[in-house]
């Protein structure tokens, strides 16, 4: 098998919770050697964000929960207390041989430990030092901690998410998963890969990256935010309505709901045919997409009445034959039972010490020449401390034992 895309890249990961760890996991999937630094005793804060936890074969309480498991495969875990000088020395020694240093501490926190960018740059000028925070390294909010839900609120995402005004349950709503963390993780990976390419392919130097959740959520609002920038008007919440073609949204059928997105005029005519109302396609109020947007409430109400006449499976079959984008509202069980999802292999199995066949979510990237095939289980807390300190730094058993006794590792 060909080497993975990032084989030979070494990453020192001091990030915790979700955005930073997700990025480091993506890079680890692609072949980077990721050393995850965790606090002795408690580890990554995410380890406390349970239940559910894996079941220890010996029945002992453990810290391997779903929140931690989703973002930490393909890494090696080393416990280091960076508040102690000996711990800081370990980090600096590891950083000398790394390509990337990742951290998500509050702005300025690592400077007091001599682990800030300027300090690390002195011992490794080529380092790509990536800081992931809630609000970035500059600006009045820089010192604040930032979590996904608060950034969804502050960045405007919640203002355009939720039921349409006037409907039951109206008001701002958070997106279900920690989507801002995930998008920030992707931006972090893109930034790191770009900086590595600049350094190694363009004859550039190491540099510092400043990635934050606040910037990410604002940039992610894309065409929604562009509406405001163009005309100064704040877009209303649209519930499940689509963002471009109309009509689009969730429609109730005799036995459930489905999602339909009518993306262009041709699809509209074919959908009207399927629904048994071809005359709608020639109604002057609905002929063009802009017309249907203008008369959105009216066409959506008409469609709602028509979809109520038959079951979900019937409509999905007919819409697919007509080439109209549509789909069922799947729960997670239905997602992983879907034959297409199974064919794409979105659920992967790893052999974890606590569970022989532990299910994880595969990396979403598919390569023809360098496929991601190895998924190593998210490490137990400090599982690789001895291996890294002895193998990479040359510490003997006496020194390692002394560090344990002193609470450094």
Short mmCIF file of C-alpha atoms in Angstrom, two decimals:
data_model
loop_
_atom_site.label_atom_id
_atom_site.label_comp_id
_atom_site.label_asym_id
_atom_site.label_seq_id
_atom_site.Cartn_x
_atom_site.Cartn_y
_atom_site.Cartn_z
CA UNK A 1 0.00 0.00 0.00
CA UNK A 2 1.22 3.51 -0.79
CA UNK A 3 2.32 5.73 2.03
CA UNK A 4 -0.40 7.93 3.43
CA UNK A 5 -0.40 11.61 2.30
CA UNK A 6 1.07 12.94 5.56
CA UNK A 7 3.51 10.14 6.32
CA UNK A 8 6.59 11.63 8.00
CA UNK A 9 4.78 14.68 9.43
CA UNK A 10 5.07 14.88 13.22
CA UNK A 11 2.44 16.68 15.28
CA UNK A 12 2.49 17.63 18.95
CA UNK A 13 -1.15 18.02 19.97
CA UNK A 14 -1.94 20.02 23.12
CA UNK A 15 -5.57 20.60 22.15
CA UNK A 16 -8.58 19.48 24.16
CA UNK A 17 -12.34 18.97 23.83
CA UNK A 18 -13.40 18.98 20.14
CA UNK A 19 -12.28 21.48 17.46
CA UNK A 20 -8.51 21.00 17.90
CA UNK A 21 -8.68 17.24 18.57
CA UNK A 22 -10.88 16.74 15.47
CA UNK A 23 -8.28 18.49 13.33
CA UNK A 24 -5.43 16.46 14.81
CA UNK A 25 -7.45 13.30 14.22
CA UNK A 26 -7.99 14.21 10.56
CA UNK A 27 -4.26 14.72 10.15
CA UNK A 28 -3.55 11.47 11.98
CA UNK A 29 -5.92 9.62 9.66
CA UNK A 30 -3.89 10.96 6.75
CA UNK A 31 -0.67 9.52 8.15
CA UNK A 32 0.76 12.16 10.48
CA UNK A 33 2.32 10.90 13.71
CA UNK A 34 0.20 12.65 16.34
CA UNK A 35 1.37 12.76 19.98
CA UNK A 36 -1.52 13.86 22.17
CA UNK A 37 -0.50 15.56 25.41
CA UNK A 38 -2.95 15.09 28.29
CA UNK A 39 -3.15 16.16 31.91
CA UNK A 40 -2.09 13.35 34.31
CA UNK A 41 -5.04 11.85 36.15
CA UNK A 42 -7.89 13.54 34.29
CA UNK A 43 -6.68 13.90 30.71
CA UNK A 44 -8.49 15.76 27.95
CA UNK A 45 -11.53 17.65 29.31
CA UNK A 46 -13.63 15.70 26.80
CA UNK A 47 -13.09 12.53 28.84
CA UNK A 48 -15.50 13.94 31.44
CA UNK A 49 -18.23 14.73 28.87
CA UNK A 50 -20.11 11.47 29.34
CA UNK A 51 -21.96 9.13 29.48
CA UNK A 52 -21.94 6.84 27.63
CA UNK A 53 -18.57 5.29 28.45
CA UNK A 54 -17.07 2.07 27.16
CA UNK A 55 -17.44 -0.82 29.54
CA UNK A 56 -14.18 -1.83 31.21
CA UNK A 57 -13.85 -5.64 31.12
CA UNK A 58 -12.84 -5.52 34.80
CA UNK A 59 -15.80 -3.33 35.69
CA UNK A 60 -13.66 -0.34 36.62
CA UNK A 61 -14.76 3.23 36.05
CA UNK A 62 -12.96 4.74 33.04
CA UNK A 63 -12.80 7.90 30.92
CA UNK A 64 -13.26 6.52 27.40
CA UNK A 65 -16.58 8.12 26.46
CA UNK A 66 -18.26 8.86 23.13
CA UNK A 67 -17.25 12.54 23.12
CA UNK A 68 -13.57 11.60 23.47
CA UNK A 69 -13.78 8.61 21.12
CA UNK A 70 -15.14 10.65 18.19
CA UNK A 71 -12.08 12.91 17.93
CA UNK A 72 -8.96 11.05 19.06
CA UNK A 73 -8.21 7.98 16.97
CA UNK A 74 -4.83 7.55 15.27
CA UNK A 75 -2.97 9.33 18.06
CA UNK A 76 -0.62 8.38 20.88
CA UNK A 77 -1.45 9.64 24.37
CA UNK A 78 1.27 10.98 26.69
CA UNK A 79 0.49 12.46 30.10
CA UNK A 80 2.48 15.56 31.01
CA UNK A 81 1.86 18.18 33.70
CA UNK A 82 2.88 21.37 31.91
CA UNK A 83 2.55 23.40 35.11
CA UNK A 84 5.78 21.78 36.34
CA UNK A 85 9.17 22.82 34.93
CA UNK A 86 10.04 19.18 34.20
CA UNK A 87 6.83 18.86 32.21
CA UNK A 88 7.59 22.00 30.24
CA UNK A 89 11.01 20.58 29.45
CA UNK A 90 9.41 17.41 28.06
CA UNK A 91 7.16 19.45 25.76
CA UNK A 92 10.09 21.51 24.50
CA UNK A 93 12.15 18.40 23.82
CA UNK A 94 9.30 16.85 21.85
CA UNK A 95 8.70 20.11 19.96
CA UNK A 96 12.29 20.18 18.68
CA UNK A 97 11.52 17.25 16.39
CA UNK A 98 7.97 18.19 15.35
CA UNK A 99 6.55 19.85 12.25
CA UNK A 100 3.36 21.09 13.94
CA UNK A 101 2.55 22.30 17.44
CA UNK A 102 -1.21 22.51 18.15
CA UNK A 103 -2.77 24.14 21.22
CA UNK A 104 -6.11 25.57 22.32
CA UNK A 105 -5.29 27.23 25.63
CA UNK A 106 -6.63 30.66 26.52
CA UNK A 107 -4.70 33.48 24.89
CA UNK A 108 -1.37 33.99 26.69
CA UNK A 109 -1.68 30.93 28.95
CA UNK A 110 1.25 29.02 27.49
CA UNK A 111 3.62 31.99 27.63
CA UNK A 112 3.97 31.62 31.40
CA UNK A 113 5.17 28.05 30.80
CA UNK A 114 7.62 28.99 28.07
CA UNK A 115 5.50 27.09 25.51
CA UNK A 116 4.25 30.04 23.46
CA UNK A 117 5.06 30.48 19.77
CA UNK A 118 8.12 32.68 20.25
CA UNK A 119 9.62 30.24 22.77
CA UNK A 120 9.00 27.18 20.58
CA UNK A 121 10.17 29.00 17.47
CA UNK A 122 13.57 29.58 19.09
CA UNK A 123 14.17 25.85 19.40
CA UNK A 124 12.45 24.91 16.13
CA UNK A 125 12.34 27.77 13.57
CA UNK A 126 10.42 25.67 11.04
CA UNK A 127 7.56 24.84 13.40
CA UNK A 128 3.95 25.41 12.31
CA UNK A 129 2.39 26.60 15.57
CA UNK A 130 -1.40 26.49 15.44
CA UNK A 131 -3.56 28.14 18.10
CA UNK A 132 -7.27 27.25 18.16
CA UNK A 133 -9.46 29.43 20.37
CA UNK A 134 -12.99 30.70 20.72
CA UNK A 135 -12.32 34.28 19.63
CA UNK A 136 -8.80 34.44 18.20
CA UNK A 137 -5.52 35.96 19.38
CA UNK A 138 -6.61 39.59 18.91
CA UNK A 139 -9.68 41.70 19.63
CA UNK A 140 -11.55 42.58 22.83
CA UNK A 141 -12.99 39.05 23.23
CA UNK A 142 -9.63 37.29 22.84
CA UNK A 143 -9.28 36.41 26.56
CA UNK A 144 -12.69 34.74 26.68
CA UNK A 145 -13.28 31.00 26.63
CA UNK A 146 -15.49 29.92 23.74
CA UNK A 147 -17.76 26.92 23.33
CA UNK A 148 -19.70 25.79 20.30
CA UNK A 149 -23.19 26.72 21.52
CA UNK A 150 -22.23 30.25 22.59
CA UNK A 151 -20.50 30.82 19.26
CA UNK A 152 -23.56 29.57 17.37
CA UNK A 153 -25.45 32.30 19.22
CA UNK A 154 -22.91 35.13 18.95
CA UNK A 155 -21.95 34.40 15.33
CA UNK A 156 -25.52 34.70 14.04
CA UNK A 157 -26.14 31.04 13.21
CA UNK A 158 -28.93 30.67 15.77
CA UNK A 159 -30.65 33.83 14.53
CA UNK A 160 -31.40 32.16 11.18
CA UNK A 161 -32.03 28.66 12.55
CA UNK A 162 -35.37 27.50 13.92
CA UNK A 163 -39.07 27.55 13.16
CA UNK A 164 -40.44 30.30 10.94
CA UNK A 165 -41.74 33.32 12.85
CA UNK A 166 -45.41 32.91 13.58
CA UNK A 167 -45.20 29.12 13.80
CA UNK A 168 -45.38 27.16 17.08
CA UNK A 169 -41.94 26.95 18.69
CA UNK A 170 -40.63 30.02 16.88
CA UNK A 171 -37.38 31.58 18.04
CA UNK A 172 -33.63 31.04 17.69
CA UNK A 173 -32.42 27.45 17.78
CA UNK A 174 -29.04 25.75 18.12
CA UNK A 175 -27.94 23.31 15.43
CA UNK A 176 -27.96 19.82 16.98
CA UNK A 177 -24.32 18.69 16.81
CA UNK A 178 -21.29 20.86 17.63
CA UNK A 179 -21.09 22.04 14.05
CA UNK A 180 -18.93 25.12 14.73
CA UNK A 181 -16.32 22.92 16.43
CA UNK A 182 -16.34 20.58 13.46
CA UNK A 183 -16.00 23.37 10.89
CA UNK A 184 -13.24 24.97 12.97
CA UNK A 185 -11.45 21.62 12.98
CA UNK A 186 -11.64 21.53 9.19
CA UNK A 187 -10.34 25.10 8.92
CA UNK A 188 -7.53 24.20 11.30
CA UNK A 189 -6.52 21.26 9.11
CA UNK A 190 -6.64 23.38 5.96
CA UNK A 191 -4.48 26.04 7.62
CA UNK A 192 -1.90 23.54 8.84
CA UNK A 193 -1.66 21.80 5.47
CA UNK A 194 -1.30 25.15 3.70
CA UNK A 195 1.44 26.28 6.07
CA UNK A 196 3.28 22.97 5.64
CA UNK A 197 3.08 23.26 1.86
CA UNK A 198 4.35 26.84 1.98
CA UNK A 199 7.27 25.79 4.18
CA UNK A 200 8.25 22.62 2.34
CA UNK A 201 7.28 23.24 -1.30
CA UNK A 202 7.64 26.99 -1.60
CA UNK A 203 10.84 27.41 0.36
CA UNK A 204 8.99 29.28 3.06
CA UNK A 205 9.38 29.32 6.81
CA UNK A 206 7.48 28.14 9.82
CA UNK A 207 4.69 30.38 11.06
CA UNK A 208 1.87 30.81 13.53
CA UNK A 209 -1.78 30.09 12.69
CA UNK A 210 -4.66 31.78 14.48
CA UNK A 211 -7.91 29.83 13.99
CA UNK A 212 -11.03 30.52 16.00
CA UNK A 213 -14.65 29.45 16.31
CA UNK A 214 -16.01 33.00 16.00
CA UNK A 215 -14.37 33.63 12.61
CA UNK A 216 -15.41 30.19 11.43
CA UNK A 217 -19.11 30.45 12.24
CA UNK A 218 -19.37 33.89 10.64
CA UNK A 219 -17.61 32.72 7.45
CA UNK A 220 -19.82 29.61 7.34
CA UNK A 221 -23.00 31.66 6.99
CA UNK A 222 -21.99 32.23 3.36
CA UNK A 223 -24.96 33.27 1.19
CA UNK A 224 -27.15 33.98 4.21
CA UNK A 225 -24.75 36.59 5.47
CA UNK A 226 -24.11 37.86 1.96
CA UNK A 227 -27.80 38.77 1.69
CA UNK A 228 -27.34 41.11 4.63
CA UNK A 229 -24.12 42.55 3.20
CA UNK A 230 -25.83 43.24 -0.14
CA UNK A 231 -29.10 44.80 0.98
CA UNK A 232 -28.75 45.37 4.71
CA UNK A 233 -31.73 43.16 5.46
CA UNK A 234 -31.51 40.36 8.04
CA UNK A 235 -32.84 37.10 6.53
CA UNK A 236 -35.71 35.55 8.50
CA UNK A 237 -35.63 32.05 9.94
CA UNK A 238 -36.86 29.61 7.30
CA UNK A 239 -37.37 26.46 9.36
CA UNK A 240 -36.80 23.51 7.02
CA UNK A 241 -37.27 25.58 3.88
CA UNK A 242 -34.41 25.32 1.38
CA UNK A 243 -31.84 28.03 0.80
CA UNK A 244 -32.11 28.47 -2.96
CA UNK A 245 -34.60 26.60 -5.11
CA UNK A 246 -38.28 26.73 -4.22
CA UNK A 247 -40.36 25.02 -3.08
CA UNK A 248 -38.08 23.17 -0.70
CA UNK A 249 -38.66 21.85 2.79
CA UNK A 250 -40.05 19.04 4.91
CA UNK A 251 -43.47 17.82 3.86
CA UNK A 252 -45.75 15.56 5.87
CA UNK A 253 -47.15 12.46 4.18
CA UNK A 254 -49.71 9.89 5.36
CA UNK A 255 -47.08 7.96 7.36
CA UNK A 256 -44.18 10.34 8.00
CA UNK A 257 -42.14 13.16 6.50
CA UNK A 258 -39.70 13.68 3.66
CA UNK A 259 -37.39 16.47 2.50
CA UNK A 260 -37.74 17.83 -1.03
CA UNK A 261 -35.58 20.45 -2.75
CA UNK A 262 -36.90 21.69 -6.10
CA UNK A 263 -33.71 23.20 -7.48
CA UNK A 264 -34.80 24.63 -10.84
CA UNK A 265 -37.77 25.27 -13.11
CA UNK A 266 -37.54 21.89 -14.84
CA UNK A 267 -37.60 20.07 -11.53
CA UNK A 268 -40.60 22.17 -10.48
CA UNK A 269 -42.59 21.12 -13.56
CA UNK A 270 -41.73 17.46 -12.99
CA UNK A 271 -42.62 17.66 -9.28
CA UNK A 272 -45.98 19.20 -10.12
CA UNK A 273 -46.57 16.31 -12.55
CA UNK A 274 -45.73 13.75 -9.84
CA UNK A 275 -48.08 15.49 -7.42
CA UNK A 276 -50.91 15.38 -9.94
CA UNK A 277 -51.05 19.16 -10.35
CA UNK A 278 -49.26 19.96 -13.66
CA UNK A 279 -51.18 23.23 -13.97
CA UNK A 280 -49.07 24.75 -11.19
CA UNK A 281 -46.04 24.80 -13.52
CA UNK A 282 -47.79 27.26 -15.83
CA UNK A 283 -49.27 29.48 -13.14
CA UNK A 284 -47.74 32.97 -13.63
CA UNK A 285 -47.03 33.15 -9.88
CA UNK A 286 -44.85 30.03 -9.98
CA UNK A 287 -43.27 29.75 -13.45
CA UNK A 288 -39.78 30.96 -12.52
CA UNK A 289 -37.84 30.27 -9.31
CA UNK A 290 -37.82 33.96 -8.37
CA UNK A 291 -41.62 33.92 -8.71
CA UNK A 292 -41.84 30.93 -6.39
CA UNK A 293 -39.59 32.62 -3.85
CA UNK A 294 -41.84 35.70 -3.93
CA UNK A 295 -44.92 33.52 -3.44
CA UNK A 296 -43.12 31.03 -1.20
CA UNK A 297 -45.76 30.66 1.50
CA UNK A 298 -48.47 30.02 -1.07
CA UNK A 299 -46.64 27.34 -3.06
CA UNK A 300 -45.39 25.65 0.10
CA UNK A 301 -48.96 25.48 1.44
CA UNK A 302 -50.22 23.99 -1.83
CA UNK A 303 -47.44 21.38 -1.86
CA UNK A 304 -48.12 20.55 1.80
CA UNK A 305 -51.70 19.63 0.95
CA UNK A 306 -50.70 17.49 -2.01
CA UNK A 307 -48.01 15.51 -0.16
CA UNK A 308 -50.53 14.61 2.55
CA UNK A 309 -52.34 12.32 0.14
CA UNK A 310 -49.86 9.40 -0.03
CA UNK A 311 -47.07 7.67 2.01
CA UNK A 312 -43.39 8.59 2.08
CA UNK A 313 -42.17 5.57 0.10
CA UNK A 314 -44.55 6.30 -2.77
CA UNK A 315 -43.45 9.92 -3.11
CA UNK A 316 -39.73 9.10 -2.80
CA UNK A 317 -40.00 6.50 -5.54
CA UNK A 318 -41.89 8.81 -7.90
CA UNK A 319 -39.64 11.80 -7.21
CA UNK A 320 -36.52 9.75 -7.83
CA UNK A 321 -37.91 8.58 -11.18
CA UNK A 322 -38.61 12.21 -12.01
CA UNK A 323 -35.08 13.30 -11.07
CA UNK A 324 -36.17 15.53 -8.20
CA UNK A 325 -33.82 15.68 -5.14
CA UNK A 326 -35.62 14.23 -2.13
CA UNK A 327 -34.93 12.02 0.85
CA UNK A 328 -36.36 10.51 4.02
CA UNK A 329 -35.85 12.07 7.45
CA UNK A 330 -33.54 9.37 8.82
CA UNK A 331 -32.61 8.82 12.45
CA UNK A 332 -29.08 7.56 13.19
CA UNK A 333 -30.15 3.91 13.11
CA UNK A 334 -31.64 4.39 9.66
CA UNK A 335 -28.54 6.24 8.49
CA UNK A 336 -26.22 3.34 9.30
CA UNK A 337 -28.71 0.78 7.94
CA UNK A 338 -28.89 2.62 4.61
CA UNK A 339 -27.36 0.44 1.86
CA UNK A 340 -25.52 3.41 0.33
CA UNK A 341 -23.95 4.34 3.68
CA UNK A 342 -22.96 0.70 4.18
CA UNK A 343 -21.45 0.53 0.71
CA UNK A 344 -19.47 3.72 1.41
CA UNK A 345 -18.17 2.22 4.67
CA UNK A 346 -18.99 5.16 6.91
CA UNK A 347 -18.91 2.89 9.98
CA UNK A 348 -15.46 1.42 10.66
CA UNK A 349 -14.45 -1.12 13.29
CA UNK A 350 -11.39 -0.94 15.52
CA UNK A 351 -10.07 -3.36 18.10
CA UNK A 352 -10.19 -1.47 21.41
CA UNK A 353 -8.90 -3.10 24.62
CA UNK A 354 -12.38 -2.61 26.14
CA UNK A 355 -14.38 -3.58 23.07
CA UNK A 356 -13.11 -5.95 20.41
CA UNK A 357 -15.18 -4.42 17.60
CA UNK A 358 -15.67 -0.75 18.45
CA UNK A 359 -17.55 1.30 15.84
CA UNK A 360 -16.15 4.67 14.76
CA UNK A 361 -17.02 7.11 11.97
CA UNK A 362 -14.64 6.89 9.03
CA UNK A 363 -12.73 9.83 7.63
CA UNK A 364 -14.88 11.45 4.94
CA UNK A 365 -12.00 11.72 2.43
CA UNK A 366 -11.52 9.01 -0.20
CA UNK A 367 -8.21 8.73 -2.08
CA UNK A 368 -7.53 6.51 -5.08
CA UNK A 369 -3.79 6.19 -4.49
CA UNK A 370 -3.36 6.71 -0.75
CA UNK A 371 -6.56 5.43 0.88
CA UNK A 372 -7.09 5.80 4.61
CA UNK A 373 -7.28 2.20 5.78
CA UNK A 374 -5.74 2.17 9.24
CA UNK A 375 -7.90 3.28 12.14
CA UNK A 376 -6.16 2.89 15.49
CA UNK A 377 -8.42 3.15 18.51
CA UNK A 378 -8.48 6.41 20.50
CA UNK A 379 -5.76 5.83 23.10
CA UNK A 380 -6.36 5.28 26.76
CA UNK A 381 -5.08 8.05 29.00
CA UNK A 382 -1.27 8.06 29.01
CA UNK A 383 -1.09 4.77 27.13
CA UNK A 384 2.04 5.78 25.22
CA UNK A 385 3.87 7.84 27.85
CA UNK A 386 6.58 5.26 28.48
CA UNK A 387 6.97 4.50 24.77
CA UNK A 388 7.45 8.16 23.79
CA UNK A 389 9.70 9.20 26.68
CA UNK A 390 12.00 6.23 26.31
CA UNK A 391 11.88 5.81 22.54
CA UNK A 392 11.84 9.44 21.40
CA UNK A 393 13.60 11.22 24.26
CA UNK A 394 15.84 8.43 25.52
CA UNK A 395 14.70 8.59 29.16
CA UNK A 396 15.71 5.54 31.20
CA UNK A 397 13.36 3.71 33.57
CA UNK A 398 14.72 5.47 36.66
CA UNK A 399 14.08 8.91 35.21
CA UNK A 400 10.59 7.97 34.06
CA UNK A 401 9.76 6.54 37.49
CA UNK A 402 11.06 9.71 39.13
CA UNK A 403 8.79 11.83 36.93
CA UNK A 404 5.83 9.65 37.90
CA UNK A 405 6.55 10.04 41.59
CA UNK A 406 6.84 13.83 41.18
CA UNK A 407 3.47 14.02 39.41
CA UNK A 408 5.02 15.27 36.17
CA UNK A 409 3.66 12.36 34.09
#
